[in-house]
Coordinates of C-alpha atoms in Angstrom, one line a residue:
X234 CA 8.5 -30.0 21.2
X235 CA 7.5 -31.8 18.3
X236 CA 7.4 -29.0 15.6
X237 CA 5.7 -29.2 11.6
X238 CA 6.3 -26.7 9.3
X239 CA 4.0 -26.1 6.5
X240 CA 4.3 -23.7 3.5
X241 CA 2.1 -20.9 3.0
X242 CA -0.7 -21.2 0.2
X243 CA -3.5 -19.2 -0.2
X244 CA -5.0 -16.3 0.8
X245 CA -6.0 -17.7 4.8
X246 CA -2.6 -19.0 5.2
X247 CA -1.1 -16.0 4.1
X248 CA -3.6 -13.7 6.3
X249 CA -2.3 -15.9 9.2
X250 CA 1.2 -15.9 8.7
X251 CA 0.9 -12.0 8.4
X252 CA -1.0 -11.5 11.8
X253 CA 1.3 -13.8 13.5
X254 CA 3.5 -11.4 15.3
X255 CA 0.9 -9.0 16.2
X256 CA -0.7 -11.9 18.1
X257 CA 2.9 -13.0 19.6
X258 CA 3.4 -9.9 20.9
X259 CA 0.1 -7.8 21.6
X260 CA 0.9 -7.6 25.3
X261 CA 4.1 -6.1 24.9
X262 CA 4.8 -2.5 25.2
X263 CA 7.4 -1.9 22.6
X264 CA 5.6 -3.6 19.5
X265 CA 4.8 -1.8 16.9
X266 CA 2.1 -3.8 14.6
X267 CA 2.6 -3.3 10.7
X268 CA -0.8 -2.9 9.0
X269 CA -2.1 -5.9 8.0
X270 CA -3.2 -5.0 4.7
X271 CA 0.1 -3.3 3.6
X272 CA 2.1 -6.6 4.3
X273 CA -1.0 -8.7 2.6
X274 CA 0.1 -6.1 -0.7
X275 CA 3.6 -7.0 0.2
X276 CA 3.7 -10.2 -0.2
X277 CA 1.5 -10.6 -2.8
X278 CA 2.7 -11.2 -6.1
X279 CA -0.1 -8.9 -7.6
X280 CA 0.5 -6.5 -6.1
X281 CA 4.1 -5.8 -5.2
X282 CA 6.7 -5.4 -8.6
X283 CA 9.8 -6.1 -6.8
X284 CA 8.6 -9.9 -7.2
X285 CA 9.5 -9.0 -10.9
X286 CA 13.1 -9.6 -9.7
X287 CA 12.6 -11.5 -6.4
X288 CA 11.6 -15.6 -5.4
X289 CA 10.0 -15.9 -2.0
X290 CA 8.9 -18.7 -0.1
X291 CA 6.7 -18.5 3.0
X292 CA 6.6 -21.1 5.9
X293 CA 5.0 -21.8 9.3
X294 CA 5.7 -23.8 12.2
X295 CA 2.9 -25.5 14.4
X296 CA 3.2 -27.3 17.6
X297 CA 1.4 -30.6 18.2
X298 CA -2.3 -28.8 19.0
X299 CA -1.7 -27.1 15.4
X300 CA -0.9 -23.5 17.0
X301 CA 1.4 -21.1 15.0
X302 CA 4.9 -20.9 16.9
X303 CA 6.9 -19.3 14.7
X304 CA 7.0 -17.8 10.6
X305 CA 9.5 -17.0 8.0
X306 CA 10.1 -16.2 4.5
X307 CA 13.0 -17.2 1.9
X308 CA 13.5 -14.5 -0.6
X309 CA 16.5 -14.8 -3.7
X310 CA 17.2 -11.5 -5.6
X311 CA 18.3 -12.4 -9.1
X312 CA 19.1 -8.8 -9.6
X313 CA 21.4 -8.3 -6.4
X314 CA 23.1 -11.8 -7.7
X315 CA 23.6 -11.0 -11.1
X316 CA 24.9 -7.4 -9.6
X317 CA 27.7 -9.0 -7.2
X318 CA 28.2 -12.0 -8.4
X319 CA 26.8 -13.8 -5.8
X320 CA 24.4 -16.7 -4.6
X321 CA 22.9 -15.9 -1.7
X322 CA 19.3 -16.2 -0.6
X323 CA 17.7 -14.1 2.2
X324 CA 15.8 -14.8 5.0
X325 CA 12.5 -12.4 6.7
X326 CA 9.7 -12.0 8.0
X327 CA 10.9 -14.3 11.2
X328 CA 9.6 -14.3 14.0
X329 CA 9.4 -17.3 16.8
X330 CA 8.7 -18.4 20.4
X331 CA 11.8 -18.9 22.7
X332 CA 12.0 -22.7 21.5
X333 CA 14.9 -24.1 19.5
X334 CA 13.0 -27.0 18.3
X335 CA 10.8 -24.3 16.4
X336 CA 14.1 -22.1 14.7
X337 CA 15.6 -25.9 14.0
X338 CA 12.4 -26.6 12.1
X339 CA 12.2 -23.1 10.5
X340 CA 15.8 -22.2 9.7
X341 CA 15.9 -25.9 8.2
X342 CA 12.8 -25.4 6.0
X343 CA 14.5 -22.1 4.8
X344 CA 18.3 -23.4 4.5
X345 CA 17.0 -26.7 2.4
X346 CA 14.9 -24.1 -0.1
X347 CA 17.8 -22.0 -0.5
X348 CA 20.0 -25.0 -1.4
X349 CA 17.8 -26.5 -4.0
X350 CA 17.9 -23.2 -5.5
X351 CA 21.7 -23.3 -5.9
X352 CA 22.2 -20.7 -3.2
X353 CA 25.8 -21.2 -1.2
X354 CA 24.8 -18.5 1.5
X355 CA 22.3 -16.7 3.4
X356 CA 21.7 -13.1 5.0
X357 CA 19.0 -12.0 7.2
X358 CA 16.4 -10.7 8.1
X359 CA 16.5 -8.6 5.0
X360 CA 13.5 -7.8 2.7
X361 CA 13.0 -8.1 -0.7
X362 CA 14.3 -4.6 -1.2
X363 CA 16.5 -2.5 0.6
X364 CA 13.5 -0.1 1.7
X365 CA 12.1 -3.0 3.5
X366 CA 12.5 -3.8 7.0
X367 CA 16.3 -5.4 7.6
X368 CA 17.7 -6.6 11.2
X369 CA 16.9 -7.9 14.4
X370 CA 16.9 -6.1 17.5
X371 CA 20.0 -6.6 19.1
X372 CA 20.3 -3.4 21.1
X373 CA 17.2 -1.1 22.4
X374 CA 15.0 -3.5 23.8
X375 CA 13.1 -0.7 26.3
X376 CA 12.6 1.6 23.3
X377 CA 9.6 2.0 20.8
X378 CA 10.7 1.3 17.1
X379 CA 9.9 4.0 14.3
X380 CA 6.8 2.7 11.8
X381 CA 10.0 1.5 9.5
X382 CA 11.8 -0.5 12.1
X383 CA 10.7 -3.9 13.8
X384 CA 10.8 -4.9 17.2
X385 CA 11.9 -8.2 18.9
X386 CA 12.2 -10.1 22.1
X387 CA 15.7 -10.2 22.9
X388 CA 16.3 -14.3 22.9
X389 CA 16.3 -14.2 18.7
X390 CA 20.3 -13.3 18.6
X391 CA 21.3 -16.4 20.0
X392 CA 18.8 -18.8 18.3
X393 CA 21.0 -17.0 15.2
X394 CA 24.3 -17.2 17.0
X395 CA 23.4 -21.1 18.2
X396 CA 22.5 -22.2 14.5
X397 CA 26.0 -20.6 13.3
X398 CA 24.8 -16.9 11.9
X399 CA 27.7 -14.8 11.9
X400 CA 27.3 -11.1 11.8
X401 CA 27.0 -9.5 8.4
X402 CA 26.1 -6.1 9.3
X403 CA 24.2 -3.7 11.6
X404 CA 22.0 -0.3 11.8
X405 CA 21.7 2.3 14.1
X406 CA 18.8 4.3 15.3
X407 CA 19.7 7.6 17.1
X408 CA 17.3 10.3 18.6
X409 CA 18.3 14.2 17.8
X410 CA 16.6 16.3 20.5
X411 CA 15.3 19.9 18.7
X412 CA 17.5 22.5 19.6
X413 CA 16.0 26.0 19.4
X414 CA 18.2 26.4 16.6
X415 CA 21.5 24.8 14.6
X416 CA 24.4 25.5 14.8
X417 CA 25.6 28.8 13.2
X418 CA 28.1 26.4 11.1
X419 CA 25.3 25.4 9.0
X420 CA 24.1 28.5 8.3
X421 CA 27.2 30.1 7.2
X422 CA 28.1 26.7 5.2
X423 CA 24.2 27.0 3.4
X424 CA 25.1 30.9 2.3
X425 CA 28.1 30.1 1.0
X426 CA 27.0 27.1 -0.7
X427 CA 24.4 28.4 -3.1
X428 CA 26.0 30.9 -4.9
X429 CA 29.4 29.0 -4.9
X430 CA 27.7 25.6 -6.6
X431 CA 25.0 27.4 -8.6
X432 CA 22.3 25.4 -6.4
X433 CA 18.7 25.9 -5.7
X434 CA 16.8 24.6 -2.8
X435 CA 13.1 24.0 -3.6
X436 CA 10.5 24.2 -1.3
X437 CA 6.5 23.1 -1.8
X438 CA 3.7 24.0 -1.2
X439 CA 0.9 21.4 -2.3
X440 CA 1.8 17.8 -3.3
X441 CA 0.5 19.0 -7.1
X442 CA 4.1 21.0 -6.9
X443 CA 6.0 17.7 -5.4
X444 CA 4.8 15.6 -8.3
X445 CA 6.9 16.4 -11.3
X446 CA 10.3 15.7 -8.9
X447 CA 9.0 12.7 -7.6
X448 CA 10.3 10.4 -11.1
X449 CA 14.0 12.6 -10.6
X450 CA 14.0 11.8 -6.9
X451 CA 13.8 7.7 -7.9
X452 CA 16.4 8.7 -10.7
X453 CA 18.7 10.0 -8.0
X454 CA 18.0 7.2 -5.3
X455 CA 19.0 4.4 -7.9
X456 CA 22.3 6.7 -8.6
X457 CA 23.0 7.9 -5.0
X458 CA 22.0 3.9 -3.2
X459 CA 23.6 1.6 -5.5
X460 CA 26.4 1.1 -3.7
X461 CA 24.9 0.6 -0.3
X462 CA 24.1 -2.8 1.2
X463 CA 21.9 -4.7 0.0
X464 CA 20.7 -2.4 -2.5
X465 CA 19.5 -2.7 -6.2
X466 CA 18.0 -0.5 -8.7
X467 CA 14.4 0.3 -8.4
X468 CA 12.5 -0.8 -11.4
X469 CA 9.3 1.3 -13.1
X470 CA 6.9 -0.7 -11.4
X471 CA 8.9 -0.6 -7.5
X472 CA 9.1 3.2 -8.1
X473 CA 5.4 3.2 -9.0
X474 CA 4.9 0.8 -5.0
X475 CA 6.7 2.9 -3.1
X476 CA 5.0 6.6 -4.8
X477 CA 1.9 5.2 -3.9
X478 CA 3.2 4.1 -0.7
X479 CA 4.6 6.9 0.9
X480 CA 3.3 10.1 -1.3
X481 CA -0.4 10.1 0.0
X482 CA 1.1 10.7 3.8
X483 CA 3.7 13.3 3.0
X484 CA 3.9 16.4 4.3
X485 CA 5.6 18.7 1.4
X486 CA 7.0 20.5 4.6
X487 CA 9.2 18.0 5.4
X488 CA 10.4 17.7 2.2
X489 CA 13.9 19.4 1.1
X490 CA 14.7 19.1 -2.4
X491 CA 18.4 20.9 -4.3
X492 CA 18.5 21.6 -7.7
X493 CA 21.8 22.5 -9.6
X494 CA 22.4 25.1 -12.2
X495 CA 20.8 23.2 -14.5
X496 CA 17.4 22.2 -12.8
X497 CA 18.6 18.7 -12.3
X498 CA 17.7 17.2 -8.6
X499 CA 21.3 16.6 -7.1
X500 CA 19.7 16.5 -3.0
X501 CA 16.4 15.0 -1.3
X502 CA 15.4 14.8 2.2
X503 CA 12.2 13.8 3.4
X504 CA 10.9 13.3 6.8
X505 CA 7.7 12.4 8.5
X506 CA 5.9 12.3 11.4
X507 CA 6.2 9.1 14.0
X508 CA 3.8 6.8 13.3
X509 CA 4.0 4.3 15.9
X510 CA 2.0 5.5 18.5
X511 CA -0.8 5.6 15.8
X512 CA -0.3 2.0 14.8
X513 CA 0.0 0.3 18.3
X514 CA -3.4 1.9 18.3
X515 CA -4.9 0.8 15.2
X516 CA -3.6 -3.1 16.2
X517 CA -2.5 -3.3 12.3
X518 CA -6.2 -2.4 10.7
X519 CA -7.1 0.5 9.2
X520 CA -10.4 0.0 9.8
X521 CA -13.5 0.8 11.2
X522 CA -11.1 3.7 13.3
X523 CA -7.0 2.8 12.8
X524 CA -7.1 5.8 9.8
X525 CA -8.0 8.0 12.5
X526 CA -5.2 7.7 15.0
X527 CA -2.9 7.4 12.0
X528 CA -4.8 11.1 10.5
X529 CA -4.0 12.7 13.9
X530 CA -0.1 11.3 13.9
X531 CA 0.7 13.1 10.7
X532 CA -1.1 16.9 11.5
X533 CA -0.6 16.8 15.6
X534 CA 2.8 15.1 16.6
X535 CA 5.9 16.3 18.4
X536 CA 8.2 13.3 16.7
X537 CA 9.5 12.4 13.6
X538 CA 11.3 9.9 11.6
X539 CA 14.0 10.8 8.9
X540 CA 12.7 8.8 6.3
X541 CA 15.2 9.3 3.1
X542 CA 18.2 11.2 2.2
X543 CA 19.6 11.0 -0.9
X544 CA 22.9 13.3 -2.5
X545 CA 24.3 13.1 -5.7
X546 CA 27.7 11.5 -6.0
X547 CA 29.5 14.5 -7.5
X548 CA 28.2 17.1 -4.3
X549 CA 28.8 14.8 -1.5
X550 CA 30.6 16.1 1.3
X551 CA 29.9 19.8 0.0
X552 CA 27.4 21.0 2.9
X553 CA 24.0 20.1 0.8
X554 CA 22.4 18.3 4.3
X555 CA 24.2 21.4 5.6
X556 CA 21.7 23.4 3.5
X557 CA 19.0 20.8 3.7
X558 CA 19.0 21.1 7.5
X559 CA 18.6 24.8 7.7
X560 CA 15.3 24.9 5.8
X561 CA 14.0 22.4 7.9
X562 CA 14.6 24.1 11.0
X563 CA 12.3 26.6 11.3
X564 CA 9.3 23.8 9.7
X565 CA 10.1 21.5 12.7
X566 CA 9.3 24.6 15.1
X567 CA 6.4 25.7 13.8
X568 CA 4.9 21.8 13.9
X569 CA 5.9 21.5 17.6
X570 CA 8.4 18.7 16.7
X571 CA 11.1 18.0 20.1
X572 CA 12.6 14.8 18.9
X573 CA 13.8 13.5 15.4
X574 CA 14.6 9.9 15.0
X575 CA 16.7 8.3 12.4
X576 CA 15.3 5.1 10.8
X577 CA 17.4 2.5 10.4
X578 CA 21.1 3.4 9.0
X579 CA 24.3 1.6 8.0
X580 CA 26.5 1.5 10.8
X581 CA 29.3 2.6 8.5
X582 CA 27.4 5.6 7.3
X583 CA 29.7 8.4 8.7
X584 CA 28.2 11.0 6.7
X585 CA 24.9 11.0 8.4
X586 CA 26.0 10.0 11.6
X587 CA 28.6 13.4 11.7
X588 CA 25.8 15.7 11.1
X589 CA 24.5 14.6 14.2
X590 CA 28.0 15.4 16.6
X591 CA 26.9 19.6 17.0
X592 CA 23.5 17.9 18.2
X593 CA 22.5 16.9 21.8
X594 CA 21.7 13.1 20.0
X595 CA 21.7 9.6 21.6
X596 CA 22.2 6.2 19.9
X597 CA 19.6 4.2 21.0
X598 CA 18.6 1.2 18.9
X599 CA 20.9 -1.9 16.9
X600 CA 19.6 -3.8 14.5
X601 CA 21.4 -6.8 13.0
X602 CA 22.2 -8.8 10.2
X603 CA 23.5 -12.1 9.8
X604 CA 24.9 -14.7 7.4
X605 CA 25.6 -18.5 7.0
X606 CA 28.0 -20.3 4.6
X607 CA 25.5 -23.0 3.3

């Protein structure tokens, strides 16, 4: 197939290159569209701070009647580079029909950038941040994604394999099915636990009560992350995206949040209901009726997604999920919730994934990522 790529300019390109999965895949089952508008804030300059410390480059690939085959972004973090010591570029937002012709023309566009920029390696698909969505579906094919997952056909691993991608790293997804109660372990470790650490689990009421933890939460989350994959510190302004992101559909029942002696936040969690039943509905607009399916997902639904988890370095290992968990127990009865699902988590995250051994809990989802020596 005779393939031309074409960087993205403009607002109609950009609108394109956004809608092009939800049009690849809008007969398939599994999908779950992003909302158009929220990637269209994404990736605009204007409107997203974490291009305060990130380059990205958008292209797409058009066969010879000038029909979109395939997408993807290039994306440099100074700050991660400066951080390790590296240079490496990134590589998202891909997507692609089953053609190699296209991924020649598209992994060439986005290899040649990265060069020019003086980049000797690249990772992917990784966002611009490490909240964004990372991986391709390697594993989990007949399952629904959560809201902050992605899903693919299962031909993209060995377009990467074929074009010499070599695995980097992977995350699991697993799905906890609600006992009708924890184990007694975590009970006795949480009773214990106060009294012997001087700690304070804080529950809410209103989001008005949230608020003044939200700016200690970020605190914690740059302290508690920094050493994970892919991570870098969130700046004023990417604190201020993802608060306005994610506060507005909270439920302050779902959120867990430890104090120590002192009143300083040494513990988050913070779950929320599934969203992607509500979003294959709303076909990625919010409008004139998508807020309405996505209304009813967070006050009726019997699923949710673990969405962050956070403990300070100094009380790891000391039982604070422990405590975390048995707050949130009786909350996820009284919503009706059978099934919690973990969004996507370093494979080599033990810690979370030994909480879940005393639960009836499945892996069911793998999501990779890869990396070439340029």
């Amino acid at each position: 197939m005779k393939v031309t790529v074409r960087e993205v300019s403009g607002k109609k390109d950009l609108r394109r290159f956004v809608d092009f999965p939800n049009r690849m895949y809008r007969k398939n089952r599994y999908y779950v569209p992003q909302l158009i508008k929220a990637d269209m804030d994404a990736l605009n300059p204007k409107a997203n701070h974490a291009f305060e410390v990130c380059e990205v480059c958008l292209w797409m690939a058009f066969d010879e009647q000038g029909k979109a085959v395939g997408r993807i972004a290039g994306i440099i973090n100074r700050v991660f580079n400066e951080k390790n010591g590296l240079k490496r570029a990134r590589f998202s937002y891909v997507d692609f029909i089953d053609d190699s012709d296209v991924t020649d023309a598209l992994f060439n566009a986005v290899e040649n950038w990265a060069r020019s920029k003086g980049m000797t390696e690249l990772t992917g698909p990784e966002g611009m941040l490490e909240f964004d969505v990372a991986g391709v579906l390697v594993e989990g094919f007949d399952r629904l994604p959560t809201a902050y997952g992605k899903y693919n056909f299962p031909y993209y691993e060995s377009h990467f394999t074929s074009r010499g991608y070599v695995k980097e790293m992977d995350w699991i997804e697993s799905v906890i099915t609600i006992p009708e109660d924890i184990p007694d372990s975590y009970y006795k470790t949480a009773d214990i636990l106060q009294p012997r650490l001087g700690v304070k689990l804080v529950n809410f009421h209103s989001k008005k009560e949230l608020m003044p933890y939200v700016p200690a939460v970020f605190n914690l989350m740059n302290r508690s992350y920094s050493k994970l994959y892919g991570f870098t510190e969130l700046t004023q302004g990417q604190k201020d995206d993802l608060a306005r992101q994610f506060i507005p559909n909270v439920n302050v029942d779902l959120v867990k949040i430890i104090l120590d002696r002192n009143g300083n936040v040494i513990a988050f969690c913070i779950w929320m209901p599934s969203l992607s039943r509500a979003l294959q509905k709303c076909h990625g607009r919010l409008f004139p009726f998508g807020f309405i399916h996505i209304l009813r997902a967070l006050r009726h639904n019997d699923r949710l997604d673990t969405l962050l988890v956070g403990i300070d370095e100094e009380y790891r290992n000391k039982g604070l999920t422990a405590m975390m968990f048995t707050k949130m127990w009786p909350v996820l009865h009284k919503l009706g919730v059978k099934y919690v699902e973990t969004t996507r988590e370093l494979e080599n995250n033990f810690s979370v994934q030994n909480l879940m051994l005393k639960f009836n809990y499945e892996t069911c989802k793998r999501a990779r990522c890869y990396r070439k020596q340029l």
